[in-house]
XYZ file of C-alpha atoms in Angstrom:
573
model
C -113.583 -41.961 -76.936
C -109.748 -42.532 -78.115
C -107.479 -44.368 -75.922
C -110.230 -46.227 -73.508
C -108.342 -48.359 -71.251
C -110.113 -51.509 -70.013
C -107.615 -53.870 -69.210
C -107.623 -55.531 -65.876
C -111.400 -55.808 -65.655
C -111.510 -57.079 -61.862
C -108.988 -54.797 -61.031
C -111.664 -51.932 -62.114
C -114.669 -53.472 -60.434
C -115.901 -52.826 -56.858
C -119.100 -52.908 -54.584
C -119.534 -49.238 -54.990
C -118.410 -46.013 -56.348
C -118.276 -43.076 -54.876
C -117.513 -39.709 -57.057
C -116.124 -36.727 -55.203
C -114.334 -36.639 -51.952
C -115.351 -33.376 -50.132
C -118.314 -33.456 -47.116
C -120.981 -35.760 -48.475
C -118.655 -37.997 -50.809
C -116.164 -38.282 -47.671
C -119.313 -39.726 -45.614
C -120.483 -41.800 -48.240
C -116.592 -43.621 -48.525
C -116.935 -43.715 -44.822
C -120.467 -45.492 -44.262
C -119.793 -48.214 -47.232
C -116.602 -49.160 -46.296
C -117.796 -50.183 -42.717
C -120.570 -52.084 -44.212
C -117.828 -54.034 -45.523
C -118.244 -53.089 -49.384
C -115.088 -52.876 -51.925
C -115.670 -48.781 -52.370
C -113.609 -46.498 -55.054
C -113.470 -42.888 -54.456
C -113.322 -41.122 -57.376
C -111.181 -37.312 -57.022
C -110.790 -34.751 -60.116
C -108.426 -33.444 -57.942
C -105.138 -34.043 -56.730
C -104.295 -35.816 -53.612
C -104.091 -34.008 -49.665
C -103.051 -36.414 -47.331
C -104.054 -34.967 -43.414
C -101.164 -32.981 -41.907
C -98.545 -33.847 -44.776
C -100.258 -31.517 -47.459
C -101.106 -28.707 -45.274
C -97.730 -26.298 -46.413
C -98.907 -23.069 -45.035
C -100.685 -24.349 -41.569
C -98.245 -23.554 -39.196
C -96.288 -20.900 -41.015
C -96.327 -17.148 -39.355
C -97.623 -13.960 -41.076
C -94.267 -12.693 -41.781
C -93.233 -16.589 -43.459
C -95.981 -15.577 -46.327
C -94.054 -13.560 -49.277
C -97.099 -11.038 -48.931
C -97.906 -11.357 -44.833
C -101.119 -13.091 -46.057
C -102.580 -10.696 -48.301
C -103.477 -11.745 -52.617
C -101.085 -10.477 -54.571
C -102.449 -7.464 -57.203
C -101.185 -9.915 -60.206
C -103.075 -12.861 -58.547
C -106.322 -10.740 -57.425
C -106.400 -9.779 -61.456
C -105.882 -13.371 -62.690
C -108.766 -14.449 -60.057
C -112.011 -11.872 -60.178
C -113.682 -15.159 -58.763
C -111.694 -16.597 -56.550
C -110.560 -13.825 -55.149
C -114.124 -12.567 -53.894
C -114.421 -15.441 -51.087
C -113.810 -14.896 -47.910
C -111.228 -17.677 -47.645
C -109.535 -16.981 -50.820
C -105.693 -15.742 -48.812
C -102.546 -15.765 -49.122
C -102.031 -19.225 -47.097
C -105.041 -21.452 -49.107
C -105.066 -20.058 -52.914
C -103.571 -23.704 -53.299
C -107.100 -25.140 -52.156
C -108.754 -23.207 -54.397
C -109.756 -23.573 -58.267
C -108.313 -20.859 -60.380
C -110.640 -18.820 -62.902
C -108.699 -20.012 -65.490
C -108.453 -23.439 -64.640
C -111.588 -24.527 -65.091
C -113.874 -22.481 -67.021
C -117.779 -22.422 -67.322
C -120.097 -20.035 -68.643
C -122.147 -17.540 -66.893
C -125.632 -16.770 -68.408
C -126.196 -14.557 -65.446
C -123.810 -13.683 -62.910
C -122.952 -16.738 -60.855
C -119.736 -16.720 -58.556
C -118.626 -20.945 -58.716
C -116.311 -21.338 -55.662
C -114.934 -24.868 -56.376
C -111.683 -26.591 -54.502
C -110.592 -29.374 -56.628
C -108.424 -31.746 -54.146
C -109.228 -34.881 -52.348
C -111.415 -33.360 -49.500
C -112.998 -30.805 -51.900
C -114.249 -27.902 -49.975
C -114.209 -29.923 -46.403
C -110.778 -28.143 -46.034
C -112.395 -24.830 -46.668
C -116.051 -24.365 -45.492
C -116.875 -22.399 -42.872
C -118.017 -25.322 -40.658
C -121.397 -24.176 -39.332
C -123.918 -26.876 -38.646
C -127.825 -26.255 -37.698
C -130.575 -29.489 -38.130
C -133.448 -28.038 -40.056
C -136.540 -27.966 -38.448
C -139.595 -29.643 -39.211
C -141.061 -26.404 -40.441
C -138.004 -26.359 -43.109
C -139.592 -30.155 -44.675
C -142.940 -29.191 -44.580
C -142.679 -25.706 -46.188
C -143.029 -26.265 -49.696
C -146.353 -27.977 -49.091
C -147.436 -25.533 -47.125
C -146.518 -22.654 -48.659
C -147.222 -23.821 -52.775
C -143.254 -23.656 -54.168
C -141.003 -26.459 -55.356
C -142.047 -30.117 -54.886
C -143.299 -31.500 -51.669
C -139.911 -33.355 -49.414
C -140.446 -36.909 -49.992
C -139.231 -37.032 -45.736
C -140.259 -35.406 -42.592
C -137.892 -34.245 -39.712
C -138.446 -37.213 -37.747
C -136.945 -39.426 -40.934
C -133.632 -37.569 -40.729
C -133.422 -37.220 -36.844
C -131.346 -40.176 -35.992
C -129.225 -39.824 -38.942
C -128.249 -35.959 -37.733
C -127.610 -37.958 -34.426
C -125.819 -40.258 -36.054
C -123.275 -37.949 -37.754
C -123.103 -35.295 -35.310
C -121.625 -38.031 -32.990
C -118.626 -38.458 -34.851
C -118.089 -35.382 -36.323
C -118.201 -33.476 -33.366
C -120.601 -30.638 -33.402
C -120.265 -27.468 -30.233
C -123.520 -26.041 -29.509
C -126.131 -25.653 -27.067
C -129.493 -27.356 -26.365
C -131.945 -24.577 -26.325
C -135.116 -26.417 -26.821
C -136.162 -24.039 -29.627
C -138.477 -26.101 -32.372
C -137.190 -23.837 -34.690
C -133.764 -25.093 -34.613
C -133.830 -28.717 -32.872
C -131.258 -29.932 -30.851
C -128.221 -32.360 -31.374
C -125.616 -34.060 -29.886
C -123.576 -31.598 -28.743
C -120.213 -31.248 -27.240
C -119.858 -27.772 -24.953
C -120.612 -24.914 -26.838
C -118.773 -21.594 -27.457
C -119.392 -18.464 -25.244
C -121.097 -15.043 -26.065
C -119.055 -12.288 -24.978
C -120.525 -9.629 -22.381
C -121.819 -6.969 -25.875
C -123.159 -10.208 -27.867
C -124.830 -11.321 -24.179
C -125.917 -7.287 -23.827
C -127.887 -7.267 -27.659
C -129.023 -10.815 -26.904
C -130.989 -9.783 -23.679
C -132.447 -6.662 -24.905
C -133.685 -8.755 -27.953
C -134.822 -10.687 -26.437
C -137.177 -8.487 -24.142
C -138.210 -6.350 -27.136
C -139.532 -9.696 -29.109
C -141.102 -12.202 -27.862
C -141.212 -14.091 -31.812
C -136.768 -14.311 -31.610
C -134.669 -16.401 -30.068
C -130.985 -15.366 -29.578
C -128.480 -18.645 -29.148
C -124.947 -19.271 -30.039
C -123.353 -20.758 -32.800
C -123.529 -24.562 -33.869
C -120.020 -25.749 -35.807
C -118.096 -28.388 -36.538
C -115.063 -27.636 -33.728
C -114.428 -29.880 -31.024
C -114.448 -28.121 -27.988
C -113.702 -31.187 -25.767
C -113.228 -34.330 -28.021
C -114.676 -37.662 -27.072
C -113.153 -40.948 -27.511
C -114.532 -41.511 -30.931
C -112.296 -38.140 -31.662
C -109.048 -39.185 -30.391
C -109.949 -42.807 -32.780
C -109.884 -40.296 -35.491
C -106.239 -38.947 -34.396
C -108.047 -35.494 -33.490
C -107.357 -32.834 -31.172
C -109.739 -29.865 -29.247
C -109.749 -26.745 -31.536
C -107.165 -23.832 -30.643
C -109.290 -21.016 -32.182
C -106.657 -19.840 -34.319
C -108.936 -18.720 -36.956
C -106.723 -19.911 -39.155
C -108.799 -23.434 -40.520
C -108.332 -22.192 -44.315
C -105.216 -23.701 -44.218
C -105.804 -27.227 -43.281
C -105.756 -27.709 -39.409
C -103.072 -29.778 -37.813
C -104.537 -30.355 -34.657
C -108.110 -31.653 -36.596
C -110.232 -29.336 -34.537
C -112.411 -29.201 -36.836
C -113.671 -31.397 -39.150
C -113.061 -32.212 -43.068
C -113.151 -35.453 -44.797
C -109.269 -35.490 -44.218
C -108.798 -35.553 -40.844
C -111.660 -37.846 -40.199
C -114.031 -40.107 -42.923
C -111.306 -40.712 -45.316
C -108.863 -41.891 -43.180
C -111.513 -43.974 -41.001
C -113.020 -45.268 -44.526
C -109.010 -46.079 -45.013
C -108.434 -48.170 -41.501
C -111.298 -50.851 -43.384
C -108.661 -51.680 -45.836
C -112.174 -51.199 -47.803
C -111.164 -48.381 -49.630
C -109.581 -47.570 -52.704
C -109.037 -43.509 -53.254
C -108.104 -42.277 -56.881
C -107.344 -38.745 -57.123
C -106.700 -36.786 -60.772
C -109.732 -38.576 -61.676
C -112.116 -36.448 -63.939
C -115.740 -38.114 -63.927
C -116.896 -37.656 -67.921
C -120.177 -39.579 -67.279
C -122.054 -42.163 -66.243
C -122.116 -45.754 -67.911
C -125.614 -47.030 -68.343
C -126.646 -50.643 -69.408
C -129.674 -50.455 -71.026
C -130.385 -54.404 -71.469
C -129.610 -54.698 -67.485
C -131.666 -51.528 -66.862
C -129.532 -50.017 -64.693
C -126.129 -48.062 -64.432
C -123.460 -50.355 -64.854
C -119.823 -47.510 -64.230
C -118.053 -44.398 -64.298
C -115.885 -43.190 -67.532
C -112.730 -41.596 -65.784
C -110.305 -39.240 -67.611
C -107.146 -38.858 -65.975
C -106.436 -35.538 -65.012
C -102.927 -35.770 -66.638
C -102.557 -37.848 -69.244
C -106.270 -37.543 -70.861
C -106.559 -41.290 -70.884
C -110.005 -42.695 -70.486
C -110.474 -45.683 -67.866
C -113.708 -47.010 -67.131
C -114.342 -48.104 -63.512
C -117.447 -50.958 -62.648
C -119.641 -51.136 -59.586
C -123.043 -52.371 -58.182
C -123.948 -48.770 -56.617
C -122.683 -45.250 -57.529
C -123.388 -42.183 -55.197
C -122.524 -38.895 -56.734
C -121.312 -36.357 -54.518
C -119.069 -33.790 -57.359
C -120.312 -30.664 -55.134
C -123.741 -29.521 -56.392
C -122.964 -27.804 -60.332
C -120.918 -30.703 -60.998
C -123.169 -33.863 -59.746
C -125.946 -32.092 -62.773
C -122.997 -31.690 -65.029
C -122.317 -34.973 -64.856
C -125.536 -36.849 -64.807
C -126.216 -34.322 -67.735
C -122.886 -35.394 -69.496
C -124.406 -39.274 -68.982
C -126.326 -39.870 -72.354
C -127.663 -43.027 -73.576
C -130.582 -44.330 -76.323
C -132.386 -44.693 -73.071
C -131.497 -41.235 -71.582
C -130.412 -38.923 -74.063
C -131.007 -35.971 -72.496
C -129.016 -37.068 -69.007
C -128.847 -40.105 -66.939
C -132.589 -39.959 -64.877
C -133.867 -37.302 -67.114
C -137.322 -38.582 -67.888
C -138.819 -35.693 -67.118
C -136.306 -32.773 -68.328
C -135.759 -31.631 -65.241
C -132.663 -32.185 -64.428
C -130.786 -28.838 -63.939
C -133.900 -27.268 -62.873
C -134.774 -25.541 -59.609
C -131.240 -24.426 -58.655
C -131.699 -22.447 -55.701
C -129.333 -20.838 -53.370
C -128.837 -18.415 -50.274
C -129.504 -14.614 -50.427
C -126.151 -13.153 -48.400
C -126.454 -9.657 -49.828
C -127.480 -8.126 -46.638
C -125.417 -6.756 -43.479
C -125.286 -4.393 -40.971
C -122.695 -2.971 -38.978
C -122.582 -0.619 -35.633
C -120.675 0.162 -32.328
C -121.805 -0.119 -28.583
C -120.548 1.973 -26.532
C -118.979 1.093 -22.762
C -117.896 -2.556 -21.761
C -114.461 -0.975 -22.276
C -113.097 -3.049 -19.456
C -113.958 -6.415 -20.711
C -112.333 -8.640 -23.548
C -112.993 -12.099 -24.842
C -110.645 -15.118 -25.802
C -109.349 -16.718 -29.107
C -110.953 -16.503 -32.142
C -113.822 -18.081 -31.970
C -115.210 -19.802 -35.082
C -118.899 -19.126 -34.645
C -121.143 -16.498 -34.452
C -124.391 -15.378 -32.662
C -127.053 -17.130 -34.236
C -131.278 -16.251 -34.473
C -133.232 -18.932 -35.979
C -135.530 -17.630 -38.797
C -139.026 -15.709 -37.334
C -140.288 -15.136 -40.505
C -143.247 -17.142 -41.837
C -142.567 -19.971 -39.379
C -146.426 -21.038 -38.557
C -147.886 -19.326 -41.571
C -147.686 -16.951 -44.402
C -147.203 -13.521 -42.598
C -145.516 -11.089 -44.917
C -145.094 -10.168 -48.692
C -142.678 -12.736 -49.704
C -142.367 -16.483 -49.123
C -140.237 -18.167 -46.260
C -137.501 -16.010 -44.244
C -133.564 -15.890 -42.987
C -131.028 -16.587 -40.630
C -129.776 -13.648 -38.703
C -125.877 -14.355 -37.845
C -124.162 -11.069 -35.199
C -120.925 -10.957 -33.260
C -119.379 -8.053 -31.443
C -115.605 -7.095 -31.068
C -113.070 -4.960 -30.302
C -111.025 -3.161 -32.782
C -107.432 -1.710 -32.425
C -107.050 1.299 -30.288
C -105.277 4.575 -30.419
C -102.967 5.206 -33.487
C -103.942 2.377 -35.116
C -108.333 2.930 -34.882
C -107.254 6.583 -36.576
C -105.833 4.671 -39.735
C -102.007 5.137 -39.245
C -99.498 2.067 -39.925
C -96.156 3.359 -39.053
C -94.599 4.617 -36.009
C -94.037 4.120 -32.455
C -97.567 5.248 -31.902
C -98.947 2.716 -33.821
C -96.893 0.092 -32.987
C -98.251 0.575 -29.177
C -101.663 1.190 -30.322
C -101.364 -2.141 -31.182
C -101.409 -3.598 -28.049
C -104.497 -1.429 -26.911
C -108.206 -2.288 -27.542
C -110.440 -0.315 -28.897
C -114.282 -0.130 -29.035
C -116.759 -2.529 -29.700
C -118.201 -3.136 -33.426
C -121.513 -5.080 -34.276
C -121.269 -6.984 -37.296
C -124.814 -8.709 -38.491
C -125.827 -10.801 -41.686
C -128.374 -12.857 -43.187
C -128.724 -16.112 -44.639
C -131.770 -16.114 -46.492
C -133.953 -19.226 -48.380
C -134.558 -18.444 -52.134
C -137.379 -19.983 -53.684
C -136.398 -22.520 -56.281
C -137.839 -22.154 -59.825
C -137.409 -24.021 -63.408
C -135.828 -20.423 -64.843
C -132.851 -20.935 -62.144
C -131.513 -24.147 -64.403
C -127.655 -24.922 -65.832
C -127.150 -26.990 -68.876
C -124.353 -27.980 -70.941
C -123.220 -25.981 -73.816
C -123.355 -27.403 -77.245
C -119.463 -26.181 -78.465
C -117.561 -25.617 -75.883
C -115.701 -28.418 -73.577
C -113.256 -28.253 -71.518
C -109.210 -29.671 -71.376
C -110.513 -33.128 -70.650
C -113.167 -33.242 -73.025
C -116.317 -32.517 -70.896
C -118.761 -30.065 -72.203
C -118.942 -26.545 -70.115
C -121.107 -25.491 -67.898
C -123.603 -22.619 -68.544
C -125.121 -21.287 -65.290
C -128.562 -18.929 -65.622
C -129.849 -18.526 -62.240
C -130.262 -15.150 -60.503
C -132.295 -13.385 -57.746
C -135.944 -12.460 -57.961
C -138.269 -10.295 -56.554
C -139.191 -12.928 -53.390
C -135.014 -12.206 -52.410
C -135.475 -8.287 -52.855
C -138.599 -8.405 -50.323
C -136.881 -10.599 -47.962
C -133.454 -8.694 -48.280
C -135.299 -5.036 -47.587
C -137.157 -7.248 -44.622
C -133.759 -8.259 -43.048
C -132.283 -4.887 -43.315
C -135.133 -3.061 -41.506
C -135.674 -5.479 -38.650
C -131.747 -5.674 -38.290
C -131.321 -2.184 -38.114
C -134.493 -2.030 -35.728
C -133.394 -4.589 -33.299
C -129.640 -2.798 -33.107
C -131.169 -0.031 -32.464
C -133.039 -1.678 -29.725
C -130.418 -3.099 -28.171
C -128.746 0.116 -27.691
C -126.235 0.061 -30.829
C -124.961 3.453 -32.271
C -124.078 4.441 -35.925
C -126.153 1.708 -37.498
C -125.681 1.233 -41.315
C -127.203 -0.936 -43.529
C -125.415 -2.502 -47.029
C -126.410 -4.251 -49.872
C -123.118 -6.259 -51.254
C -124.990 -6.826 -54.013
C -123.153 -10.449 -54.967
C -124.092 -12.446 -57.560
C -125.563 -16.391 -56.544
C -122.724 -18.729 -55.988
C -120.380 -16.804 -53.543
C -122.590 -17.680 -50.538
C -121.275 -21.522 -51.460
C -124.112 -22.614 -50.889
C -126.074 -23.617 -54.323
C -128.303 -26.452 -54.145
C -130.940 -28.400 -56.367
C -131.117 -29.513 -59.750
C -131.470 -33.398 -58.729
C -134.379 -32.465 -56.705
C -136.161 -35.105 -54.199
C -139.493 -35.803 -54.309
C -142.470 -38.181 -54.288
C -143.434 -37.926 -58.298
C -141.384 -39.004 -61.006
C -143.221 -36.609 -63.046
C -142.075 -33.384 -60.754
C -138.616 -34.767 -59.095
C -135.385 -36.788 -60.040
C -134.695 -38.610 -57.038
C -136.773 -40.518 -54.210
C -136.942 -40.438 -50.326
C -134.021 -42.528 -50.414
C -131.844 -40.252 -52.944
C -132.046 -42.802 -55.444
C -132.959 -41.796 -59.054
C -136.638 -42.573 -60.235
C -135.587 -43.853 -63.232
C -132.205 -45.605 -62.121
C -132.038 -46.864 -58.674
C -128.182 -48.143 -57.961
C -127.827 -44.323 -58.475
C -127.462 -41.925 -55.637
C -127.211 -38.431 -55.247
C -126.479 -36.955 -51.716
C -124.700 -33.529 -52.286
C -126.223 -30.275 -52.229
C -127.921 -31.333 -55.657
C -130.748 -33.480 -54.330
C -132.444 -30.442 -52.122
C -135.598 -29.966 -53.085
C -135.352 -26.315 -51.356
C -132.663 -24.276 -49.362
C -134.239 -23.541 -45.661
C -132.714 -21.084 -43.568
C -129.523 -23.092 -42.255
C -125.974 -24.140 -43.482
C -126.861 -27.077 -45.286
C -123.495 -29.236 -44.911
C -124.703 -31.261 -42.063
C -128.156 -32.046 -43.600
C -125.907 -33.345 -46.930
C -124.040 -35.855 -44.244
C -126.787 -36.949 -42.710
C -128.686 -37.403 -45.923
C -125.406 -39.861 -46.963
C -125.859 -41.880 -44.212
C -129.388 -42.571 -44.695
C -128.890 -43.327 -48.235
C -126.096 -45.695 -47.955
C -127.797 -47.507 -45.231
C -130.922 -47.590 -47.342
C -128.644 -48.885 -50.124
C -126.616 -51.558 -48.426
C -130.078 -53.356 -46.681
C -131.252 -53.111 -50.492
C -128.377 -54.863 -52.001
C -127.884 -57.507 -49.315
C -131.827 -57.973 -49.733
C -131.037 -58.529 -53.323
C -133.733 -55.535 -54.262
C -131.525 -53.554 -56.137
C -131.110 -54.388 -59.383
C -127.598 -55.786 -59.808
């Protein structure tokens, strides 16, 4: 490439590299730097410094030029973007635009990206379940994927671990489903949720109602207020950046502790091209940076390098890393890599009202939901289709009067304002696809991008295992609302393509085999070991629950495994 800088060789070498600064990256920074190694985190990105680079975070509705609504022009320029739920007014300047950064769809695939240091920390929705040991052992069991290379019991301390200092509200409801954590005081159901939750309850004696596990401090410990973070206000309003750092995002809270090491060295406007990989060493050797702004190339040296780009980019990139040893992608022995993307089927909802409980109300805006641990396939193969879903349900109140009859000018409406109206049922699902070689990305052959990087292509779609369990979802959910008294149940298919549910995942799968998987029970690549890959990329299948806190823990484990193997001199160095 034209205009490689490598001046200042010891200036450009550390310990370890870390690329990508979001959830996993932002934990991986964290844990090296206290182990006392020299670590560079690498950003695409620009920079967001905690509280200084959150513009709209304390603004009111009538401060935003459009009171918080997308404007037509940028809804248009956006048919991406604009289809996530946190894609407003006050955060379009976390987001990627479509035209920004380009990539090709085989199949419909909605890529929400957030290119900034913290990556999509600043905009996830921040809900955090352990899986279960049924979630490990299922593609054994059940004759999909690759067998986990770990158990439950491996990751246990390490969900312990991080859930300590991220601070994580929930409740310990003994269900083996859905283990338990280390939990600060949870949110509270309000009197309809509690009403659907009992009669559930006593119509099925297979479901377990509980509420919502998330990443909000509800009454922040000591290790907290060392972080400079304050007890969520329920504001609703965390798409923005928070200011008090009730919740949590590799801002407010691993990049800054990763900082206080003096261990750290953060590079933002850093565009990963590949991986560097020595073959007489036998072993990856750097990172080839582009800068973000002037195109200049810059390589960057290190003993270790975890990539954590966010789960499409961490296979473009080992893809993108060609050698005479790996020319098909840094790893790739097997052609695999790319492989196996999986996902989670959001397609289904259901909404309905309850009538009565008119004189009761509820408090903030809470940033959970109801939750029900999957009961679907849990002990053994029980219906047409493999594995199950989450079932997520809240209850409110809507606007009274005027304003529940559609009007939006007037006195009447203006005091309808002020006056509840009746209670609304809203329930989804979060359902485990099955992860096969057809779901794959690639790179194209003649297209790249502004910095030189070939585009992505992206083929991966639903099959007829997420119809079944879709059409399973909406029957039992519009069975057990009906059970628990709900009126004017109705059922909807959104019909969204993979990708908007944010929650893609494989392609770097773990495994025991070399033959069969890319990584090992550490996260380290079969065929390259100072190589690690914690981000959504390294699941070898989806489970039922939001995955970011698994990713975390995962980091932890891995950079703990990799620091005793470098200071044992094991590694290859």
């Amino acid at each position: 490439m034209a205009n490689i800088n490598t001046s200042g060789l010891a200036d450009h070498t550390f310990d370890a590299i870390v690329i990508g600064s979001g959830i996993s990256g932002g934990w991986a920074a964290k844990e090296l730097c206290e182990q006392g190694l020299k670590t560079l985190v690498l950003e695409r990105g620009r920079n967001v410094e905690h509280l200084k680079d959150y513009p709209t975070a304390t603004k009111n509705p009538w401060e935003l030029p459009h009171r918080g609504r997308l404007s037509l022009d940028l809804r248009e320029e956006n048919p991406i973007a604009s289809r996530c739920y946190a894609f407003k007014e006050d955060a379009t300047h976390f987001f990627v635009k479509d035209k920004e950064h380009p990539y090709v769809q085989e199949k419909p695939f909605d890529w929400i990206r957030g290119y900034q240091v913290g990556g999509k920390s600043l905009l996830w929705a921040r809900q955090t379940q352990r899986w279960s040991k049924y979630d490990f052992e299922g593609p054994a069991r059940d004759g999909f994927a690759v067998d986990w290379p770990i158990r439950y019991d491996d990751l246990a301390p390490w969900y312990s671990h991080v859930e300590r200092f991220v601070g994580i509200s929930g409740n310990k409801d003994g269900l083996d489903t859905l283990p338990d954590g280390e939990f600060l005081p949870p949110w509270e159901m309000n009197v309809v949720e509690k009403a659907i939750r009992k009669r559930i309850v006593e119509a099925y004696q297979d479901r377990h109602v509980v509420i919502g596990r998330c990443a909000h401090l509800t009454k922040p410990q000591e290790i907290h207020h060392q972080q400079g973070r304050g007890q969520c206000q329920a504001r609703s309003l965390c798409q923005r950046g928070c200011p008090y750092g009730g919740y949590f995002s590799s801002n407010s809270s691993t990049l800054p502790w990763a900082a206080k090491t003096g261990n750290l060295t953060l590079r933002p406007d850093s565009v990963v091209h590949s991986i560097m990989y020595d073959e007489k060493k036998g072993r990856a050797v750097g990172v080839r940076v582009i800068d973000a702004h002037t195109k200049e190339a810059t390589e960057y040296f290190a003993k270790i390098i975890f990539v954590n780009a966010s789960t499409l980019n961490t296979n473009l990139i080992l893809l993108n890393s060609t050698s005479s040893r790996f020319p098909s992608g840094l790893g790739n022995d097997n052609g695999l890599l790319g492989k196996y993307v999986a996902f989670h089927n959001y397609r289904g909802s259901l909404s309905a009202s309850m009538e009565g409980y008119e004189d009761s109300y509820y408090y903030g805006r809470r940033p959970c939901a109801v939750m029900m641990p999957n009961f679907r396939n849990v002990h053994r193969q029980e219906t047409d289709f493999l594995r199950g879903y989450m079932v997520f349900y809240s209850a409110s109140r809507g606007r009274g009067g005027a304003a529940a009859n559609g009007e939006q000018l007037g006195a009447a409406y203006k005091d309808a304002l002020l006056e509840p109206g009746g209670w609304g049922i809203y329930m989804m699902m979060q359902g485990e696809t099955i992860p096969k070689e057809s779901n794959h990305v690639r790179l194209s052959a003649d297209e790249k991008d502004a910095w030189g990087v070939p585009l992505l292509k992206v083929s991966v779609g639903y099959d007829e295992n997420d119809e079944k369990s879709l059409k399973d979802f909406l029957e039992q959910g519009a069975e057990m609302l009906d059970k628990a008294g709900c009126k004017n149940i109705h059922v909807n298919d959104s019909r969204q393509a993979p990708g908007l549910d944010i929650h893609e995942m494989g392609g770097v799968r773990m495994g025991h085999d070399p033959k069969t998987s890319l990584l090992n029970k550490y996260n380290q690549l079969h065929a390259c070991q100072n190589v690690f890959v914690t981000d959504g990329a390294c699941m070898t299948s989806t489970g039922t629950q939001n995955p970011s806190i698994t990713y975390m823990a995962l980091t932890a484990r891995a950079v703990n495994h990799a620091v005793s193997e470098l200071k044992q001199g094991n590694l290859q160095v």
